[in-house]
Coordinates of C-alpha atoms and ligand atoms in Angstrom, one line a residue:
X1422 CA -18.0 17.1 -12.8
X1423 CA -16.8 13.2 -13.5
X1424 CA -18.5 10.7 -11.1
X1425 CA -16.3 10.5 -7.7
X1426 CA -14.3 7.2 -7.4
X1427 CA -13.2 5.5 -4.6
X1428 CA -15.9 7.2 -2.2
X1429 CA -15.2 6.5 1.6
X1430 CA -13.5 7.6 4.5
X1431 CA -10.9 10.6 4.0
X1432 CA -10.4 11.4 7.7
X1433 CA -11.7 10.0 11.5
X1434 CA -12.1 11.7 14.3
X1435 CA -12.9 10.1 17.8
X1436 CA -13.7 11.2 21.0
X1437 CA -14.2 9.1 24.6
X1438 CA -14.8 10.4 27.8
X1439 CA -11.9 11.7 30.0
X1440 CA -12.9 9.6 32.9
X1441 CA -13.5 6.4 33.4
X1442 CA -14.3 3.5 36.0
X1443 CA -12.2 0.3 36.7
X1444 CA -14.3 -3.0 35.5
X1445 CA -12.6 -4.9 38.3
X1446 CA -13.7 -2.5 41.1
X1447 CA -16.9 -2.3 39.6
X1448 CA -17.1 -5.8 39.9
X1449 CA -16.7 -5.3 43.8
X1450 CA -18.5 -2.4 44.4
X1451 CA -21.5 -4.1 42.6
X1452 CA -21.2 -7.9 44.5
X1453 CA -20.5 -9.4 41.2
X1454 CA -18.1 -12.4 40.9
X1455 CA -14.3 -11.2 40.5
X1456 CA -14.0 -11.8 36.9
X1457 CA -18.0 -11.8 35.3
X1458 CA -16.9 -8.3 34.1
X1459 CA -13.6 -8.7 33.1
X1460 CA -13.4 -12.1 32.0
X1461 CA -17.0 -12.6 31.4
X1462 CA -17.9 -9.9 29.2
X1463 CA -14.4 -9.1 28.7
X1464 CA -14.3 -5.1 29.6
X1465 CA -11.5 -3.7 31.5
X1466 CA -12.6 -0.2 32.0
X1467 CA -15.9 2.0 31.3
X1468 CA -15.9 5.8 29.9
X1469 CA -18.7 7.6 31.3
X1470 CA -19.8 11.2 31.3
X1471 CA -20.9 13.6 34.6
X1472 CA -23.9 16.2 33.6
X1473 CA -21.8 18.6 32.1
X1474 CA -21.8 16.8 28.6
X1475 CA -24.8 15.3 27.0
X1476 CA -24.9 14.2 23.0
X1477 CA -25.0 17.4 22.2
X1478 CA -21.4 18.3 23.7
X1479 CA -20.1 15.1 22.3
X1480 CA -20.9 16.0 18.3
X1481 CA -19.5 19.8 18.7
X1482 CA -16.1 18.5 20.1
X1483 CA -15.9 15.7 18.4
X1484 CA -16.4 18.0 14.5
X1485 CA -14.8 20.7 15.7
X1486 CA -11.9 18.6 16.3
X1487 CA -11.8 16.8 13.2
X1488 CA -12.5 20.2 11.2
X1489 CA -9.4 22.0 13.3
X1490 CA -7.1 19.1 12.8
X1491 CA -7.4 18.7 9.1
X1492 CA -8.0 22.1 8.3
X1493 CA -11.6 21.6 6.9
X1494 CA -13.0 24.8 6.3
X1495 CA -16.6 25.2 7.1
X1496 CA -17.7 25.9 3.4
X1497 CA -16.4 22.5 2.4
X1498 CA -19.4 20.6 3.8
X1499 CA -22.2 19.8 1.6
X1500 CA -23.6 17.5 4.3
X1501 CA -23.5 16.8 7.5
X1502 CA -25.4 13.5 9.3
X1503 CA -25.9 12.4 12.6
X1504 CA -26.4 9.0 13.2
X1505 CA -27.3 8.6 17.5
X1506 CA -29.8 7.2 19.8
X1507 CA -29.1 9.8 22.6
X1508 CA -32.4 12.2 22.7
X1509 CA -32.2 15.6 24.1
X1510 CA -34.5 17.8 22.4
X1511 CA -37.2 15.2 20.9
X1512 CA -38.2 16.9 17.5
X1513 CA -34.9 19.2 17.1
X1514 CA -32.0 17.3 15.7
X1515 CA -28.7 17.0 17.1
X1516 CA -27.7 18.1 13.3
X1517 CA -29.0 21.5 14.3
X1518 CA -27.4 22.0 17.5
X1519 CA -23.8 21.3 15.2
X1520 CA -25.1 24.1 12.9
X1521 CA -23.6 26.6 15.1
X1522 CA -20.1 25.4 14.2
X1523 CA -21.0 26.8 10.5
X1524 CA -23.0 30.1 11.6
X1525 CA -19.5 32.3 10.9
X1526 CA -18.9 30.7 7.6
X1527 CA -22.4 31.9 6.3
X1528 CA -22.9 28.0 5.1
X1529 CA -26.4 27.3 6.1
X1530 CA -26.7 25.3 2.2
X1531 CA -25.7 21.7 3.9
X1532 CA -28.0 18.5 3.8
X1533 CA -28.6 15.8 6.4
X1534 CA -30.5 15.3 9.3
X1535 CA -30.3 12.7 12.1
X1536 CA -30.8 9.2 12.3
X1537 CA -31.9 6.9 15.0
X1538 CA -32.3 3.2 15.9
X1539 CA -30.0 2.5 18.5
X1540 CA -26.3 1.5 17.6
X1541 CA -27.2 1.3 14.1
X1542 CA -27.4 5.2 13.4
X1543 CA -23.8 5.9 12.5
X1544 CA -23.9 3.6 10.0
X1545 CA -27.0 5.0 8.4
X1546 CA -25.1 8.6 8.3
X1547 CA -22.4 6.7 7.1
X1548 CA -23.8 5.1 3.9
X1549 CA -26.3 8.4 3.5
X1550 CA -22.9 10.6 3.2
X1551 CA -21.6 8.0 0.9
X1552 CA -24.8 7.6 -1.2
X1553 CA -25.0 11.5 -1.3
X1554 CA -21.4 11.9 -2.9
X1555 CA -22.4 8.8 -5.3
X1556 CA -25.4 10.6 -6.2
X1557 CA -26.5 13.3 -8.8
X1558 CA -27.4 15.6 -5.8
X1559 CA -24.0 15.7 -5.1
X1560 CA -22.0 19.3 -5.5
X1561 CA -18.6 18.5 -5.0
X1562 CA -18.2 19.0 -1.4
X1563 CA -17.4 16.5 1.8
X1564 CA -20.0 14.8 3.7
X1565 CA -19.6 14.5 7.3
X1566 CA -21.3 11.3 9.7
X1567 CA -21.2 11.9 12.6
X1568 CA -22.3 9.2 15.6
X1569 CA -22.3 10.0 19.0
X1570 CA -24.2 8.5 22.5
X1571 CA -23.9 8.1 26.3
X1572 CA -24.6 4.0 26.6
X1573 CA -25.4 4.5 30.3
X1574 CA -27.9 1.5 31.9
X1575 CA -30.1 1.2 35.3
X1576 CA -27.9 -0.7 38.1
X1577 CA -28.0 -4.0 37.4
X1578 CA -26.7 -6.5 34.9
X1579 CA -26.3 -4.4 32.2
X1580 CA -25.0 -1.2 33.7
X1581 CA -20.9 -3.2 33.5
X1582 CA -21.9 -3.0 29.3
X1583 CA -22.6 1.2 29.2
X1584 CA -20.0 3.7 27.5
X1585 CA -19.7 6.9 25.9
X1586 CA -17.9 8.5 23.1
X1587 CA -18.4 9.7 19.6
X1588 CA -17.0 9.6 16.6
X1589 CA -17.1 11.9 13.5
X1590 CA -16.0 10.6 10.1
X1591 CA -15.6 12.9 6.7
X1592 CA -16.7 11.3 3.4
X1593 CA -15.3 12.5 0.1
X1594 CA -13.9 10.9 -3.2
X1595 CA -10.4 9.5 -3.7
X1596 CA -10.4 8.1 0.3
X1597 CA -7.9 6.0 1.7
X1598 CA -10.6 3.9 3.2
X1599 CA -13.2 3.3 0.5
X1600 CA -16.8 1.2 0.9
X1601 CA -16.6 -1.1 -1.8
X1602 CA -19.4 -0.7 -4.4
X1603 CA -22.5 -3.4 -4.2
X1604 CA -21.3 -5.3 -1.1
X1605 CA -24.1 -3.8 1.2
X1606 CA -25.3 -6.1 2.8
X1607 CA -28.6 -5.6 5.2
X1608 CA -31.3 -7.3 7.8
X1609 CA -34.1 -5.5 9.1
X1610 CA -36.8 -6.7 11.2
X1611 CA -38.9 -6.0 14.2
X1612 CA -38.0 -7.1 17.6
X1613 CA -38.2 -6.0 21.1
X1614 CA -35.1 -6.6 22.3
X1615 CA -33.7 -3.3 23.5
X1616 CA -35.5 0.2 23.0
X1617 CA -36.4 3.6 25.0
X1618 CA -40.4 3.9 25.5
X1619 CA -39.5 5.9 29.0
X1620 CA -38.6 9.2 27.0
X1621 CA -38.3 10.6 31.2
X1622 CA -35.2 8.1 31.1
X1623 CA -31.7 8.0 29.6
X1624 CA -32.2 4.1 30.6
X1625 CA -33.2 1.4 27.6
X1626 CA -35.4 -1.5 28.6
X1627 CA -33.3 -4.3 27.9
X1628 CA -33.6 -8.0 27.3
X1629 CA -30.6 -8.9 27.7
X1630 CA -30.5 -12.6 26.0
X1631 CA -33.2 -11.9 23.5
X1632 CA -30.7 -8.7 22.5
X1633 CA -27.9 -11.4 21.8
X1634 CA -30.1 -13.6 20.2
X1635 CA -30.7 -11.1 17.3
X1636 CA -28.0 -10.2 17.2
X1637 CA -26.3 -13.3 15.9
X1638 CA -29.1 -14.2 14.1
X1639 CA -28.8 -10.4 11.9
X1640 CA -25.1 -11.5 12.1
X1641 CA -25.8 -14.9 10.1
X1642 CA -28.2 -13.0 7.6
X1643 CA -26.1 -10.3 7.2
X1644 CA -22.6 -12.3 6.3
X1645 CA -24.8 -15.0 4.1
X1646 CA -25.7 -12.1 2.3
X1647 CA -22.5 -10.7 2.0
X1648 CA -21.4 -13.6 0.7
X1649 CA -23.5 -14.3 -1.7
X1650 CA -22.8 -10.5 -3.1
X1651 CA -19.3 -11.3 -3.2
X1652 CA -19.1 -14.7 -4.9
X1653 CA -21.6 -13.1 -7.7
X1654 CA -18.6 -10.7 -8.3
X1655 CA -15.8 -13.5 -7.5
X1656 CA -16.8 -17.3 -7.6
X1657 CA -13.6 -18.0 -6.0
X1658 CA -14.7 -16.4 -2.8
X1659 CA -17.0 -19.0 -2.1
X1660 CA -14.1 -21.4 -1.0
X1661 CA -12.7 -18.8 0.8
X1662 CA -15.0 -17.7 3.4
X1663 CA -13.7 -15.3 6.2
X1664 CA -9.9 -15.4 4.2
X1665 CA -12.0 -13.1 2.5
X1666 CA -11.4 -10.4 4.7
X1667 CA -8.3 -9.1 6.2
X1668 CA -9.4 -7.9 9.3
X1669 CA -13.4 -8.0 10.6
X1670 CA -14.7 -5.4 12.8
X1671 CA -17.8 -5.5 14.1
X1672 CA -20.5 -3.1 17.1
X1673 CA -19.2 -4.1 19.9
X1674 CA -21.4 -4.5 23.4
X1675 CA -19.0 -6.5 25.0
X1676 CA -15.8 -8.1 23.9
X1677 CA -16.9 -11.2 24.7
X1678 CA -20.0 -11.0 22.0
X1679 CA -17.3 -10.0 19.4
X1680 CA -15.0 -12.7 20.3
X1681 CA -18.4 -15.2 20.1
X1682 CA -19.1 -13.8 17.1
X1683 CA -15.8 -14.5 15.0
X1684 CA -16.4 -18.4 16.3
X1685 CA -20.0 -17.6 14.7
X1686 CA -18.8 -16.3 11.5
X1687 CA -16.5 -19.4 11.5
X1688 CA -19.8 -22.0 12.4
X1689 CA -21.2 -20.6 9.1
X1690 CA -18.8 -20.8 6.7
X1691 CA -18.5 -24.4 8.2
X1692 CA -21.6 -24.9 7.2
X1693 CA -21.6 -23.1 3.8
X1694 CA -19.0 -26.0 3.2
X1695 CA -20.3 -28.9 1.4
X1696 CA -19.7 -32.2 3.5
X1697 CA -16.8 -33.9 1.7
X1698 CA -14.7 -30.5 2.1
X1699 CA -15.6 -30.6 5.5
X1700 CA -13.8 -33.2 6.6
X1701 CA -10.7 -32.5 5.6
X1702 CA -10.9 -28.5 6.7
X1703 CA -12.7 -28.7 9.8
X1704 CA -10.8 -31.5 11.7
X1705 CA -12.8 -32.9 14.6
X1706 CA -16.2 -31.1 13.8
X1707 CA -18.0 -33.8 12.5
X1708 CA -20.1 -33.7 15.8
X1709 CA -21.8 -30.7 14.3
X1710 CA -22.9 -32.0 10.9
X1711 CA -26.5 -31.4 11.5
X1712 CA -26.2 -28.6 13.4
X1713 CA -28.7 -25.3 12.3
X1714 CA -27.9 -21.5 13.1
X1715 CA -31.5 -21.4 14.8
X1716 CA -30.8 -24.2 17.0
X1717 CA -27.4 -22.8 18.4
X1718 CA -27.4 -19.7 19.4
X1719 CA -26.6 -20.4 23.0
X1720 CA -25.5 -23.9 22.2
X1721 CA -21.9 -24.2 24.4
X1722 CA -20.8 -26.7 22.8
X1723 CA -21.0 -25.5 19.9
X1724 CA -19.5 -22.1 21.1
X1725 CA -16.6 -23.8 22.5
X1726 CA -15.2 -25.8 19.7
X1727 CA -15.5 -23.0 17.7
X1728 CA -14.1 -20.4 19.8
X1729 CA -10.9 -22.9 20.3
X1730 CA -10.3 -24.2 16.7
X1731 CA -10.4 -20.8 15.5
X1732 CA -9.3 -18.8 18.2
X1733 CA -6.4 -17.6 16.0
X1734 CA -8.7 -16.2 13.0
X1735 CA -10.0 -13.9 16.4
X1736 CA -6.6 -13.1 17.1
X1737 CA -5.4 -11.7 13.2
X1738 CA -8.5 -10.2 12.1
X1739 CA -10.3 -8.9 15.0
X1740 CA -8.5 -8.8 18.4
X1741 CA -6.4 -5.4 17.9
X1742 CA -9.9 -3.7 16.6
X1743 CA -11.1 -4.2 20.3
X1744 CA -8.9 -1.7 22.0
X1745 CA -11.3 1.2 22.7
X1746 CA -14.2 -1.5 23.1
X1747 CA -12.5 -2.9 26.1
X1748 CA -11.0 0.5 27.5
X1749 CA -14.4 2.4 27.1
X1750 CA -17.1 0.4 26.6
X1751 CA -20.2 0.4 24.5
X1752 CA -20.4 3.8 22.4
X1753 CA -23.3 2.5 21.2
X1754 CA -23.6 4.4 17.1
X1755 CA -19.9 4.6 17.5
X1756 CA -18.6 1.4 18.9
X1757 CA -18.3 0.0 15.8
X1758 CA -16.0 3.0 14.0
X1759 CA -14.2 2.6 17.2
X1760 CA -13.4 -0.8 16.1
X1761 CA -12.0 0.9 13.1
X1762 CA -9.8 3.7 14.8
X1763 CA -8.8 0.9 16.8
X1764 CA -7.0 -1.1 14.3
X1765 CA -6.0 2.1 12.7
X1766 CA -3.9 2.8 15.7
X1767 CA -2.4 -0.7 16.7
X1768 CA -1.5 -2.2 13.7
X1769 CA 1.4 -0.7 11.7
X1770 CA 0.1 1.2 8.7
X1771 CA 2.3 -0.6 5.8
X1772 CA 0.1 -4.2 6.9
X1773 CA -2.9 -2.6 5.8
X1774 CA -2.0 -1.2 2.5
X1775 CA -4.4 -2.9 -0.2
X1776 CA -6.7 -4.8 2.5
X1777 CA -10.0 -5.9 2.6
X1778 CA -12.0 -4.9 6.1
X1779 CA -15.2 -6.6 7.0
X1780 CA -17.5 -4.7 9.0
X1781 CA -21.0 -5.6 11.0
X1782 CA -22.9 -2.8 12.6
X1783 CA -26.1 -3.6 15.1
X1784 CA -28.8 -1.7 16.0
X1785 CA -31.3 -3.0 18.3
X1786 CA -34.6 -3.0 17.2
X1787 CA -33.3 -4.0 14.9
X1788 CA -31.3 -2.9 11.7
X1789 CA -28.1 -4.2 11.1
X1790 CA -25.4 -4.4 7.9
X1791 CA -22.2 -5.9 6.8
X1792 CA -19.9 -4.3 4.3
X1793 CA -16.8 -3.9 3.5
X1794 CA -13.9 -1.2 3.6
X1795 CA -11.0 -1.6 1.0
X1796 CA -7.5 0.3 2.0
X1797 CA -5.9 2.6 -0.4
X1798 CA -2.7 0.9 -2.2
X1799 CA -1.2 4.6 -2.0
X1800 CA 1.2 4.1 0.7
X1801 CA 2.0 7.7 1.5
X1802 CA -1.8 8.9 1.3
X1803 CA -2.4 6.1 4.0
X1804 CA 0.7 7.2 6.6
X1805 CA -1.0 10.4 6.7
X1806 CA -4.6 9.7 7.4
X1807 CA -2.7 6.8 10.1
X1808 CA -0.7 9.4 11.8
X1809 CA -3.5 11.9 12.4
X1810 CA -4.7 9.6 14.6
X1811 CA -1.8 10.1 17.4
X1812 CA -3.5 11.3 20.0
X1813 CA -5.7 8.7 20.3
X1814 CA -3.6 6.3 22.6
X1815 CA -2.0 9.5 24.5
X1816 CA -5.6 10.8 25.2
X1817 CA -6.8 6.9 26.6
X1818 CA -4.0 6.8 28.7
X1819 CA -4.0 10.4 30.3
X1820 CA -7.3 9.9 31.2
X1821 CA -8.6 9.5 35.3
X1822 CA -10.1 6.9 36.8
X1823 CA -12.8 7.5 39.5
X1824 CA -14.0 5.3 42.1
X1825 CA -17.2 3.4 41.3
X1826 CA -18.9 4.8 44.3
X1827 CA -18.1 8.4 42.6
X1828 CA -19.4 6.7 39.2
X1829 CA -22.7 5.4 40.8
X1830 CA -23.1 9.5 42.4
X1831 CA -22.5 10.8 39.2
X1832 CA -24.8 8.6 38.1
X1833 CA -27.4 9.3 40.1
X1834 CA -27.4 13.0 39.1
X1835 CA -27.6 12.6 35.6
X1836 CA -30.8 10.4 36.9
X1837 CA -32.3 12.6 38.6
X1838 CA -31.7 16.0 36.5
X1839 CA -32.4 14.1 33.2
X1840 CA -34.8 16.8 31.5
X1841 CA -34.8 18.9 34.4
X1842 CA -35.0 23.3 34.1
X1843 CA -33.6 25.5 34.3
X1844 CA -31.0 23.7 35.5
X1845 CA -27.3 24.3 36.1
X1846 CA -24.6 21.0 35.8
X1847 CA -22.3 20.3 38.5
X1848 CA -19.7 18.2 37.2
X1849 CA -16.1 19.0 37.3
X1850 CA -15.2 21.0 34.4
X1851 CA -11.4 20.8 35.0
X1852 CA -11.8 16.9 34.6
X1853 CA -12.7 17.4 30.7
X1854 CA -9.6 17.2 28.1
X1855 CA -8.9 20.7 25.8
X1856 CA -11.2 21.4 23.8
X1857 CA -14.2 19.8 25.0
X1858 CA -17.8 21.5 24.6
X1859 CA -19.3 21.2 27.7
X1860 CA -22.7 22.1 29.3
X1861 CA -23.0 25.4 30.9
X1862 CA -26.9 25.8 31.5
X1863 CA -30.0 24.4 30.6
X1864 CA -32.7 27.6 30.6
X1865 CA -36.4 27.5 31.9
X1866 CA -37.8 26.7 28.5
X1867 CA -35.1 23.8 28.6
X1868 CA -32.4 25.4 26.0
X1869 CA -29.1 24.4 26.0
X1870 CA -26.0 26.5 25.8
X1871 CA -22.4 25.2 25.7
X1872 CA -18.9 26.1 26.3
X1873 CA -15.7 25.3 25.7
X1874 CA -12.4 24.2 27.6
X1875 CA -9.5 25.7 26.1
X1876 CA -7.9 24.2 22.9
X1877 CA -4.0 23.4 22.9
X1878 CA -2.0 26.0 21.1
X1879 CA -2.8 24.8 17.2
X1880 CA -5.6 23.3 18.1
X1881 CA -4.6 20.2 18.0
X1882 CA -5.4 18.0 21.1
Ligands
ACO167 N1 -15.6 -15.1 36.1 C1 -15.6 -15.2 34.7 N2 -16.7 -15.2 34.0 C2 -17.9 -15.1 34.6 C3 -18.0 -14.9 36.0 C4 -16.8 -14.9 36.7 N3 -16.8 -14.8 38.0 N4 -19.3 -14.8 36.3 C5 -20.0 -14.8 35.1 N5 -19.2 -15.0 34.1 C6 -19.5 -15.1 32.7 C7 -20.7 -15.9 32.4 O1 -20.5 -17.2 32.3 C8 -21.1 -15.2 31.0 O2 -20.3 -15.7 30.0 P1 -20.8 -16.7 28.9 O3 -22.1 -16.1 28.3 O4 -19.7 -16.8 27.9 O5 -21.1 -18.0 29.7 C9 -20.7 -13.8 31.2 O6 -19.8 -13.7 32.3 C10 -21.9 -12.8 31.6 O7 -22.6 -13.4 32.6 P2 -24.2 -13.6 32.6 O8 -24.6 -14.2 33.8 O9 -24.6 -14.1 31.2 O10 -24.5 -12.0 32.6 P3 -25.9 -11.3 32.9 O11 -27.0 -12.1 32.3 O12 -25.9 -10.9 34.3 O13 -25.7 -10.0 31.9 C11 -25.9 -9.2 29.7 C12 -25.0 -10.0 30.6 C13 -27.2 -9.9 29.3 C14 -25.0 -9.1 28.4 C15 -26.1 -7.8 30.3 O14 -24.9 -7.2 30.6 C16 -26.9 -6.9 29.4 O15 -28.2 -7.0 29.3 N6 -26.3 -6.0 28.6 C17 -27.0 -5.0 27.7 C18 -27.5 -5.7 26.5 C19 -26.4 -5.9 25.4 O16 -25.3 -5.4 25.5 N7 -26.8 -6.7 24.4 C20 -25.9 -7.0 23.3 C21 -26.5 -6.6 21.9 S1 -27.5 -5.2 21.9 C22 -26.6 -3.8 22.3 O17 -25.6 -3.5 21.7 C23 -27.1 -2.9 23.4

């Protein structure tokens, strides 16, 4: 067996809940200003899940789907990851609930195991499948990362920022979307700024500012980094900064962060630029000369002139990846690869051909990388893998909005019954699209069993 080139992405899969709550009513319903939601943290509607799915659920539907839509046989998975931050079971992995999906096939021979430190999970899956295929362990069959989670908060300030959804990526040679070789780049450190010591609760403790705080500052590690990885392999890059990349996605809690963040990507190439090239390239930013990434983190000015002189670099590279962000939230391990099926679907397939993709994942905690993504020059290999991706904007407009009083009910059961056996979920089962694995009873010793709405037809949905 030669060694696998061009090791990425062959195929996406994603998954968001069929209902949803409208950010503006939220707003209302929770005495907020008219516009702190919307405008503020820039979300216009929230997926959320009743107690009939849990993370479990949300990785059988989402594989299933992406095995039944690209006619993936069972047997052709070597490895299977989970990358999520959504505990059911404690000490059993989420990877073996998913083994059910293979039981008929006889394959029990597949690696991988499940990762956790909040949104940063999927990634890890992600770069284990890759590793796995790049490695002398490999046998010639696809990997599979899969990231799923319910991002679902205690009233308050943070409960606007939740979302659910899940997303299921296979990893094989030859991809149309391939993670360029030697630009990992990676900051890990330990912080308190979001985490789950109540294992009793689906809730995080949150600090809120603190969890923006890191993570620009694992944003400014990570893309020096990057950098520095990339003008070792190109010199030329150094001059080029962010033109480096053709379009930048990055985990998104709120569109607003990501929007900040381009402006902060933009503040440190400004600063990676000596001062005589400064003055001709960053007209009427002189006031920040002796600025310092520590000292501006929530430095408005600062923010401002960044977010306006380069409000079209937010536009081109990064704007059209925040559809599902804004129309379902914060997927937590996902939200980031939702970025990705997000441009995927709204830009036409032919502008991507050949392009270079930045990418930041976060993880609270915290662990977070940037790398990057280069698109296949193959035209035709790239349509395809595009157009399988059709349903995704027919599915996120079909789906139902519910009243926020509703929400906060549904809410409160999954609150209350959290852990809770035997017990039986009463959510609306006819609410879920075709094909969904839902929850159909949790038994006295607090096992799980699942079922399934029907499929459309081929089974595609
Ligand atoms: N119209 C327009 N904008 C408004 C209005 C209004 N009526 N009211 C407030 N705003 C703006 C604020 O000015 C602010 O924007 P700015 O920061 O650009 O000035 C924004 O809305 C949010 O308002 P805040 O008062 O800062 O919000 P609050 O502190 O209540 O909560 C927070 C925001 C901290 C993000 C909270 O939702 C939270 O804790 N979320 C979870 C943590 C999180 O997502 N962290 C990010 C990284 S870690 C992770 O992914 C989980």
């Amino acid at each position: 067996m030669s060694w696998p080139e061009n090791v990425g992405i062959c195929a996406i899969e994603v998954l968001f809940p069929s209902q949803y709550v409208d950010q503006t009513e939220l707003e209302q319903f929770d005495g907020a200003s008219a516009g702190k939601y919307t405008i503020g943290l820039g979300q216009a509607k929230m997926g959320f899940c009743s107690d009939r799915e849990d993370v479990n659920s949300l990785c059988l539907t989402v594989v299933s789907r992406l095995m039944e839509r690209h006619h993936i046989k069972p047997t052709e998975i070597g490895r299977l990851e989970v990358g999520t931050e959504t505990i059911v079971d404690k000490s059993k992995s989420v990877k073996s609930v998913l083994m059910q999906l293979f039981a008929d096939s006889g394959n029990t021979d597949i690696e991988g195991i499940d990762t956790t430190n909040a949104c940063y999970g999927g990634t890890a899956a992600l770069f284990n499948s890759v590793n796995w295929i790049e490695s002398s362990s490999w046998d010639g069959r696809y990997a599979l990362a899969v990231c799923a989670d319910i991002a679902v908060y205690a009233k308050g300030a943070a409960r606007p920022t939740g979302g659910a959804g899940a997303i299921a990526m296979l990893v094989g040679p030859n991809a149309p979307l391939v993670l360029e070789r030697g630009l990992r780049a990676t900051h890990m450190e330990h912080a308190y700024d979001f985490y789950k010591p109540d294992l009793s609760s689906e809730y995080p403790t949150v600090d809120g500012k603190l969890s923006i705080q890191c993570y620009l500052s694992a944003l400014d590690t990570c893309y020096q980094l990057y950098r520095k990885k990339l003008e070792k392999r190109n010199p030329k890059a150094a001059d080029l900064g962010l033109e480096n990349f053709d379009a930048i996605l990055f985990h998104t809690p709120f569109c607003k962060l990501v929007q900040k963040s381009v402006a902060r990507l933009c503040f440190n190439d400004y600063l990676l630029t000596n001062k005589e090239k400064r003055a001709s390239k960053y007209v009427g930013l002189e006031r920040f000369d002796n600025s310092t990434l520590e000292s501006t983190y929530f430095d408005r000015d600062v923010e401002k002139a960044f977010m306006t002189q380069f409000n079209n670099v937010f536009e081109s590279k990064t704007k059209k990846s925040l559809l599902l962000a804004n129309q379902v939230g914060n997927m937590y391990t996902p939200s980031v690869y939702s970025g990705l099926a997000s441009l995927l679907v709204n830009v036409n397939s032919a502008e991507l051909l050949g392009k270079r993709i930045g990418v930041f994942s976060y993880g609270s905690g915290l662990a977070a990388s940037m790398y990057s993504i280069a698109v296949t020059q193959d035209a035709k290999a790239f349509e395809k893998f595009v157009q399988k991706l059709n349903y995704v904007l027919p599915a996120l407009n079909s789906r139902e909005k519910v009243a926020p009083e509703t929400f906060s009910e549904l809410m409160e059961v999954r609150e209350k019954n959290n852990h809770a056996a035997p017990y039986t979920p009463t959510g609306s089962i006819s609410a879920l699209f075709p094909g969904t694995y839902y929850l159909k009873n949790v038994d006295e010793l607090h096992r799980r069993t699942y079922e399934r709405t029907p499929t459309i037809s081929n089974g595609v949905h």
